Amino acid sequence: MITVERKDSFHLKVSRVLQEETSHRLDLFLFVPGELGLNEHVISEDAFYYSAIHVKRTYYSDKHHLPLVLSRLAGRDRLSTGRYRLSLSLYAYQYVVALERATQSLLDTARGVQQAERRTESNERAESQAGESKGDGTGEAQARNPGTGLEERLEELCELAQGILRRLRRNQPSDEGLLKYYANIDNYLSWFTEQRLLALVAYLPRGRDYRTIRERLLAICEVESAHRERAEYNASRVVRDPTRMSNKMRLLRRLIEYPVTLKQQTQELGGAEQKAVKGLATGVVMIFVSLGLLQARDTVGNITALFVLAMAVLYAIREVFKDDLRNTLWRWLRKGRPKWRRQYFDATSNALVGRQLEWFDYKRFGKLDEQIQRVRKRNVAQREEVVLHYRSSSRMSPTRFLSGYEKTRETVSLDLSQLTRLMDKGSHRVYQLKDGQVSRESVEKRHLFNLVIREEVANAEPILQRWKIVMSRSRIVDVVKVHQEGGRLAQGEAEGEEAPVL
């Protein structure tokens, strides 16, 4: 199962869980509006790859009770400290990822309800000024409509979060070394849960409908704050300074992710070939220059001003055609071949557990295969789109994974901040006529991007998805999945595996 989420203002996060028994291939096609003027001269392929594409892989397991069992085994000296730390980090990491995903969806819903309420209040004020307020409660019903089921989803979130934290704290290790690591994990999870719930409270709609759930969210936050204070996890000066607190929690987040995140090394391919092409191009050009010099000497005779001028012209021609010939040969030689190789290593044993080949280039719509063109469903107004294509082909070695883990979670982060620099600044006004009154609103210009994803797994039907990304110069406004096909069996298995995660 593939998910696309807005990570922050300018980042998209593409995630998938992989059963590492066969090879995998992932294609990302980002369709950029032609009005932005993007091309390989504005942002080169290498520059976009290194600055905008970030790949991370972590171990994944759906056995959420495993850390608690291992805690009891570690307390009886039947399990190594490293193994306990790894399992606890995996438990915490999966909880953090699930809570982030769940709260982000709820935040989007809450923002939609707030916007609907503001529109309703604005309409009611306009009607009141015009003396035509009917007071039939239609506006209030419309304001509540986008948030249908919001309170029930928040209740479910509270139950799951409290249950997971309760299970974690049920078996606190007695060993001093394990206890210190457990305290760091518990400290971060408590603080992170409080932060996400407070964010939900900040964006909850006003009114009596959400008073009960707001009080419950605040009560959980107070309980978590008291828990950290009672355990003396943080010094008083750190608690009083939000910057220190945030930086400390950022370090604890890295502590959680480190044992379960595969280390990686990226190598650019074709270095030796590039040197060979450079030498070949120089040699070929010099052959013609040398022949030209010999012909000029036979024609002119002695060294004269005319001979010197002929030499200057020949060397100028050499400088012009040498680079063109080298670039042409290099593009022809590397066409369709991978540009980078990424190697993955286990964080604890440093064993090589897999390799991945990667491509990135600019594409024309006509050069895309029929499957991608059909999913894109482009019309006449979008013919000038620029297509950015990223591909990865990986093969992992599950036998080299840590015992008990056969899956990984891959996260591809796309940084679109470079594209915002190509967008126009400012906004424009839109005028509307309502009940004889003219109102004006300031509207920020937005651009529509399309992201087409194709995942291919051996002996399975490819999965294709299309996502619409609405983006302004200041942020990513919305991310919506509009199409999906293929991979029904693979998708069903993935959903079944991820179901227990919050």
XYZ file of C-alpha atoms in Angstrom:
502
model
C 0.000 0.000 0.000
C 1.356 3.423 -1.015
C 0.459 6.581 0.892
C 1.271 10.204 0.055
C 1.145 12.794 2.843
C 2.058 16.410 3.375
C 4.972 16.335 5.788
C 5.254 20.100 6.310
C 4.872 23.258 4.227
C 6.883 22.064 1.208
C 7.566 18.337 1.711
C 5.667 15.342 0.370
C 6.195 11.950 1.979
C 5.626 8.828 -0.135
C 5.577 5.702 2.064
C 5.188 1.987 1.414
C 5.765 -1.265 3.310
C 7.799 -3.864 1.407
C 7.853 -7.619 1.807
C 11.507 -8.116 0.938
C 11.321 -11.451 -0.858
C 11.516 -10.194 -4.447
C 12.737 -7.186 -6.390
C 10.761 -3.935 -6.346
C 10.503 -1.068 -8.787
C 8.995 2.331 -8.014
C 8.285 5.112 -10.534
C 7.314 8.649 -9.530
C 6.130 11.035 -12.264
C 5.675 14.644 -11.120
C 3.788 16.753 -13.683
C 4.782 20.411 -13.232
C 2.696 23.193 -14.859
C 4.447 24.634 -17.903
C 3.775 28.212 -16.795
C 6.497 27.866 -14.131
C 9.157 27.623 -16.854
C 10.948 24.639 -15.320
C 13.614 22.893 -17.422
C 16.994 21.215 -16.973
C 18.779 24.560 -17.390
C 16.835 26.152 -14.506
C 17.279 23.182 -12.144
C 19.630 20.455 -13.323
C 18.834 16.792 -12.813
C 21.711 16.275 -10.385
C 20.825 19.388 -8.359
C 17.177 18.324 -7.984
C 18.112 14.759 -7.054
C 20.577 15.709 -4.323
C 18.526 18.558 -2.822
C 14.913 17.435 -3.262
C 14.828 13.615 -3.083
C 15.562 11.895 0.225
C 15.088 8.154 0.739
C 14.966 6.340 4.079
C 14.328 2.701 4.976
C 13.500 1.282 8.375
C 12.731 -2.163 9.720
C 9.033 -2.901 9.984
C 7.053 -5.439 11.980
C 3.352 -5.819 12.728
C 4.031 -7.676 15.993
C 3.371 -4.751 18.324
C 3.468 -6.844 21.486
C 7.036 -7.919 20.762
C 8.839 -5.155 22.771
C 6.840 -5.977 25.877
C 7.712 -9.650 25.663
C 11.353 -8.831 25.046
C 11.319 -6.488 28.045
C 10.449 -9.381 30.328
C 13.078 -11.576 28.683
C 15.707 -8.866 29.068
C 14.827 -8.521 32.740
C 15.541 -12.225 33.184
C 18.932 -11.937 31.401
C 17.621 -14.021 28.520
C 17.947 -11.242 25.946
C 20.799 -8.909 24.986
C 20.607 -5.187 25.690
C 21.048 -4.360 22.013
C 18.132 -6.563 21.036
C 15.890 -4.944 23.636
C 16.835 -1.441 22.469
C 16.104 -2.337 18.870
C 12.675 -3.774 19.628
C 11.737 -0.834 21.848
C 12.851 1.647 19.185
C 10.790 -0.174 16.574
C 7.732 -0.085 18.834
C 8.159 3.648 19.477
C 8.883 4.460 15.839
C 5.773 2.701 14.562
C 3.667 4.498 17.166
C 5.115 7.887 16.175
C 4.544 7.283 12.454
C 0.981 6.092 13.035
C 0.147 9.019 15.336
C 1.569 11.514 12.829
C -0.546 10.056 10.044
C -3.725 9.897 12.109
C -3.448 13.413 13.557
C -2.567 14.927 10.164
C -5.797 13.546 8.708
C -7.772 14.862 11.683
C -6.096 18.272 11.425
C -7.094 18.540 7.765
C -10.682 17.701 8.689
C -10.703 20.194 11.584
C -9.350 22.956 9.351
C -12.098 22.218 6.833
C -14.738 22.533 9.543
C -13.247 25.834 10.724
C -13.275 27.252 7.204
C -16.882 26.164 6.755
C -17.824 27.885 10.017
C -16.103 31.111 8.952
C -17.946 31.081 5.618
C -21.232 30.496 7.402
C -20.596 33.355 9.856
C -19.645 35.651 6.989
C -22.844 34.782 5.119
C -24.952 35.319 8.240
C -23.390 38.752 8.819
C -24.060 39.706 5.223
C -27.675 38.575 5.505
C -28.072 40.403 8.800
C -26.793 43.626 7.274
C -29.211 43.188 4.394
C -32.052 42.507 6.816
C -32.747 39.103 5.350
C -31.607 36.760 8.085
C -33.936 33.798 8.211
C -32.523 32.018 11.264
C -33.428 28.565 10.015
C -30.164 26.972 11.146
C -29.109 25.934 7.631
C -25.713 27.602 7.931
C -24.970 25.806 11.198
C -25.809 22.464 9.608
C -23.518 23.244 6.678
C -20.705 24.165 9.054
C -21.009 20.848 10.833
C -21.267 18.811 7.656
C -17.515 18.705 6.786
C -16.745 17.399 10.268
C -19.115 14.450 10.196
C -17.590 11.733 12.363
C -14.757 13.967 13.618
C -15.640 13.514 17.282
C -15.816 9.715 16.941
C -12.424 9.623 15.216
C -10.919 11.754 17.976
C -12.353 9.413 20.607
C -10.811 6.437 18.828
C -7.464 8.224 18.614
C -7.503 8.902 22.354
C -8.284 5.283 23.173
C -5.525 3.936 20.951
C -2.887 6.403 22.153
C -3.649 5.782 25.810
C -3.690 2.003 25.287
C -0.329 1.943 23.508
C 1.360 4.117 26.135
C -0.198 2.023 28.919
C 1.191 -1.189 27.417
C 4.613 0.376 27.080
C 4.730 1.449 30.734
C 3.338 -1.794 32.067
C 6.744 -3.526 31.979
C 9.371 -1.044 33.060
C 12.829 -2.718 33.053
C 14.722 -3.020 36.323
C 18.218 -3.099 34.805
C 19.900 0.316 35.064
C 21.184 0.275 31.476
C 17.813 -0.682 30.030
C 15.983 1.746 32.300
C 17.921 4.720 30.969
C 17.053 3.845 27.379
C 13.433 3.166 28.331
C 13.220 6.577 30.039
C 14.386 8.357 26.883
C 11.814 6.532 24.777
C 8.988 7.132 27.245
C 9.960 10.795 27.605
C 9.747 11.428 23.880
C 6.520 9.485 23.326
C 4.827 11.342 26.179
C 5.936 14.746 24.865
C 5.108 13.887 21.252
C 1.627 12.646 22.174
C 0.975 15.854 24.108
C 2.135 18.021 21.183
C -0.033 16.271 18.613
C -3.112 16.396 20.827
C -2.573 20.087 21.613
C -2.350 20.765 17.888
C -5.733 19.087 17.474
C -7.204 21.198 20.272
C -5.876 24.380 18.629
C -7.716 23.602 15.399
C -10.904 22.123 16.836
C -14.048 24.016 15.803
C -15.678 26.286 18.347
C -18.996 25.452 19.909
C -20.586 23.042 22.357
C -20.465 20.088 19.954
C -16.759 19.561 20.586
C -16.552 20.637 24.228
C -16.443 17.086 25.600
C -13.708 15.824 23.300
C -11.719 19.031 23.821
C -11.796 18.480 27.580
C -10.686 14.864 27.145
C -7.774 15.855 24.896
C -6.646 18.473 27.401
C -6.974 15.978 30.250
C -4.674 13.512 28.422
C -2.156 16.310 27.848
C -2.190 17.207 31.540
C -1.713 13.549 32.500
C 1.299 13.210 30.180
C 2.844 16.440 31.459
C 2.407 15.269 35.056
C 3.890 11.880 34.147
C 7.083 13.470 32.822
C 7.323 15.761 35.825
C 6.801 12.890 38.261
C 9.476 10.790 36.528
C 11.840 13.800 36.438
C 12.656 13.243 32.781
C 13.503 16.890 32.057
C 15.264 19.584 34.068
C 13.203 22.612 35.080
C 15.271 24.984 32.903
C 14.573 22.768 29.880
C 10.828 22.693 30.587
C 10.703 26.491 30.837
C 12.528 27.039 27.539
C 10.552 25.768 24.491
C 13.644 25.946 22.269
C 15.684 23.700 24.573
C 12.784 21.330 24.945
C 12.262 21.071 21.199
C 15.952 20.483 20.522
C 16.155 17.796 23.189
C 13.140 15.990 21.765
C 14.603 16.212 18.287
C 17.687 14.381 19.567
C 15.523 11.771 21.280
C 13.662 11.273 17.991
C 16.970 10.502 16.307
C 17.760 8.089 19.151
C 14.524 6.235 18.397
C 15.085 6.120 14.653
C 18.759 5.155 14.646
C 18.558 1.409 15.536
C 15.711 0.714 13.088
C 16.943 2.894 10.210
C 19.188 1.273 7.649
C 22.415 3.144 7.013
C 23.019 3.992 3.379
C 25.741 5.031 1.007
C 25.024 6.708 -2.319
C 27.425 6.346 -5.229
C 27.184 8.159 -8.557
C 27.628 5.726 -11.427
C 29.580 6.237 -14.631
C 32.657 8.021 -13.260
C 35.143 5.915 -15.218
C 32.962 6.023 -18.330
C 32.777 9.808 -18.136
C 36.573 10.052 -18.091
C 36.800 7.654 -21.054
C 34.237 9.685 -23.015
C 36.125 12.891 -22.258
C 39.388 11.383 -23.501
C 37.737 9.913 -26.599
C 36.063 13.194 -27.536
C 39.326 15.107 -27.081
C 41.229 12.553 -29.160
C 38.728 12.571 -32.023
C 38.681 16.358 -32.195
C 42.483 16.574 -32.041
C 42.793 14.167 -35.000
C 40.804 16.543 -37.209
C 42.646 19.583 -35.838
C 46.014 17.977 -36.553
C 44.950 17.047 -40.075
C 43.767 20.609 -40.577
C 47.111 22.002 -39.392
C 49.053 19.737 -41.760
C 46.829 20.756 -44.651
C 47.258 24.442 -43.769
C 51.042 24.093 -43.630
C 51.131 22.408 -47.038
C 48.901 25.131 -48.484
C 50.500 28.199 -46.885
C 54.084 26.981 -46.751
C 56.199 28.870 -44.251
C 54.866 30.198 -40.942
C 53.131 33.431 -41.811
C 50.360 35.541 -40.399
C 47.881 33.594 -42.513
C 49.162 30.291 -41.040
C 48.855 31.642 -37.507
C 45.301 32.783 -38.276
C 44.447 29.329 -39.623
C 45.804 27.728 -36.423
C 43.696 30.067 -34.288
C 40.560 29.173 -36.245
C 41.237 25.440 -35.950
C 41.823 25.627 -32.199
C 38.638 27.687 -31.775
C 36.716 25.032 -33.661
C 38.283 22.408 -31.394
C 37.084 24.161 -28.232
C 33.569 24.495 -29.611
C 33.069 20.952 -30.871
C 34.986 19.139 -28.120
C 32.386 19.886 -25.433
C 29.454 19.283 -27.774
C 30.845 15.929 -28.887
C 31.612 14.917 -25.305
C 28.114 15.799 -24.076
C 26.465 14.036 -27.017
C 28.481 10.860 -26.494
C 27.809 10.948 -22.742
C 24.041 11.320 -23.154
C 23.966 8.513 -25.718
C 26.030 6.188 -23.529
C 24.058 6.821 -20.311
C 20.585 6.935 -21.874
C 18.240 4.665 -19.943
C 20.944 3.500 -17.532
C 20.867 4.111 -13.735
C 22.714 7.178 -12.479
C 23.085 6.320 -8.789
C 23.490 3.220 -6.639
C 22.381 3.182 -3.029
C 23.639 0.515 -0.620
C 21.861 -0.304 2.643
C 23.629 -1.516 5.789
C 22.275 -2.755 9.097
C 22.778 -0.090 11.782
C 24.069 -2.512 14.408
C 26.036 -5.165 12.487
C 27.050 -3.006 9.478
C 26.167 -5.940 7.217
C 25.150 -5.154 3.631
C 21.420 -5.934 3.436
C 20.459 -4.591 0.016
C 21.145 -2.438 -3.021
C 19.071 0.011 -4.999
C 19.580 1.572 -8.446
C 18.074 5.009 -9.117
C 17.244 7.133 -12.148
C 16.139 10.762 -12.412
C 15.545 12.803 -15.560
C 13.231 15.185 -17.367
C 10.676 13.543 -19.653
C 8.384 14.652 -22.417
C 4.775 13.569 -22.222
C 4.989 11.873 -25.617
C 7.933 9.747 -24.435
C 5.973 8.263 -21.515
C 4.531 4.791 -21.908
C 0.847 4.356 -22.663
C 0.019 3.227 -19.125
C 1.248 6.457 -17.517
C -0.364 8.637 -20.200
C -3.706 6.949 -19.628
C -3.581 7.409 -15.842
C -2.579 11.058 -16.205
C -5.625 11.793 -18.445
C -4.170 15.043 -19.702
C -6.274 17.541 -21.642
C -5.459 20.365 -24.071
C -4.822 22.963 -21.336
C -2.008 20.883 -19.837
C 0.096 20.083 -22.896
C 3.002 22.227 -21.734
C 3.559 20.285 -18.520
C 7.114 19.324 -17.591
C 7.506 15.759 -16.308
C 10.062 14.885 -13.607
C 10.669 11.136 -13.478
C 12.271 9.299 -10.543
C 12.745 5.537 -10.634
C 14.211 3.106 -8.133
C 14.839 -0.625 -8.489
C 15.828 -2.446 -5.321
C 16.611 -5.925 -4.144
C 17.112 -6.653 -0.456
C 18.479 -9.694 1.380
C 15.995 -10.653 4.133
C 18.331 -13.379 5.371
C 20.729 -10.652 6.510
C 18.041 -8.744 8.396
C 17.903 -8.934 12.147
C 16.157 -12.047 13.354
C 12.372 -11.652 13.337
C 12.172 -8.899 10.693
C 11.282 -9.575 7.067
C 9.829 -6.223 6.010
C 11.012 -2.657 5.602
C 9.202 0.653 5.366
C 10.499 2.946 2.618
C 9.902 6.688 2.802
C 10.666 8.939 -0.177
C 10.585 12.613 0.777
C 10.117 15.167 -2.027
C 11.174 18.732 -1.239
C 9.194 21.056 -3.530
C 10.579 24.304 -2.107
C 12.759 24.781 -5.191
C 9.652 24.927 -7.364
C 8.082 27.670 -5.234
C 10.836 30.066 -6.317
C 9.456 29.843 -9.845
C 5.987 30.960 -8.728
C 4.814 34.557 -8.886
C 4.581 36.554 -5.681
C 1.523 38.379 -4.446
C -2.203 37.784 -4.673
C -5.233 39.200 -6.438
C -8.727 40.227 -5.385
C -11.960 38.456 -6.226
C -15.253 40.372 -6.046
C -18.585 38.683 -5.303
C -22.164 39.931 -5.303
C -24.325 38.641 -2.412
C -27.799 39.978 -1.729
C -27.016 43.266 -3.375
C -23.759 43.702 -1.440
C -20.310 43.558 -3.055
C -17.639 41.728 -1.078
C -13.980 41.307 -1.930
C -11.518 38.640 -0.913
C -7.760 38.417 -1.319
C -6.881 35.192 -3.149
C -3.415 33.645 -3.360
C -2.442 32.156 -6.700
C -2.302 28.365 -6.652
C -0.858 25.767 -9.004
C -1.992 22.207 -9.616
C 0.620 19.436 -9.744
C -0.065 15.795 -10.557
C 1.898 12.905 -9.071
C 1.569 9.533 -10.796
C 3.024 6.543 -8.915
C 3.658 3.091 -10.273
C 4.892 0.220 -8.106
C 5.946 -3.053 -9.710
C 6.580 -6.237 -7.758
C 7.607 -9.549 -9.270
C 4.692 -11.908 -9.960
C 2.115 -9.234 -9.142
C 0.019 -6.717 -11.025
C 1.462 -3.156 -10.967
C -0.186 -0.596 -8.696
C -0.884 2.808 -10.263
C -2.051 5.896 -8.394
C -2.610 9.521 -9.321
C -2.528 12.277 -6.705
C -3.473 15.932 -7.119
C -1.251 18.393 -5.271
C -2.509 21.951 -4.852
C 0.373 24.279 -4.051
C 0.934 27.995 -3.531
C 4.126 29.946 -3.051
C 3.808 29.684 0.735
C 2.823 26.026 1.247
C 1.302 22.810 -0.032
C -2.413 23.436 0.278
C -3.917 20.006 -0.338
C -3.020 16.450 -1.388
C -5.818 14.244 -2.751
C -5.777 10.778 -4.322
C -7.987 10.788 -7.426
C -7.225 7.441 -9.090
C -5.946 3.959 -8.257
C -5.855 0.723 -10.167
C -4.130 -2.653 -10.136
C -2.428 -4.593 -7.390
C -5.608 -5.720 -5.675
C -4.068 -8.730 -3.941
C -0.905 -6.876 -2.935
C -2.936 -3.933 -1.687
C -5.192 -6.153 0.373
C -2.227 -7.818 2.046
C -0.604 -4.468 2.785
C -3.796 -3.103 4.323
C -4.088 -6.202 6.445
C -0.551 -5.756 7.696
C -0.944 -2.090 8.552
C -4.340 -2.394 10.159
C -3.023 -2.766 13.740
C -0.978 0.459 13.499
C -3.179 3.066 15.158
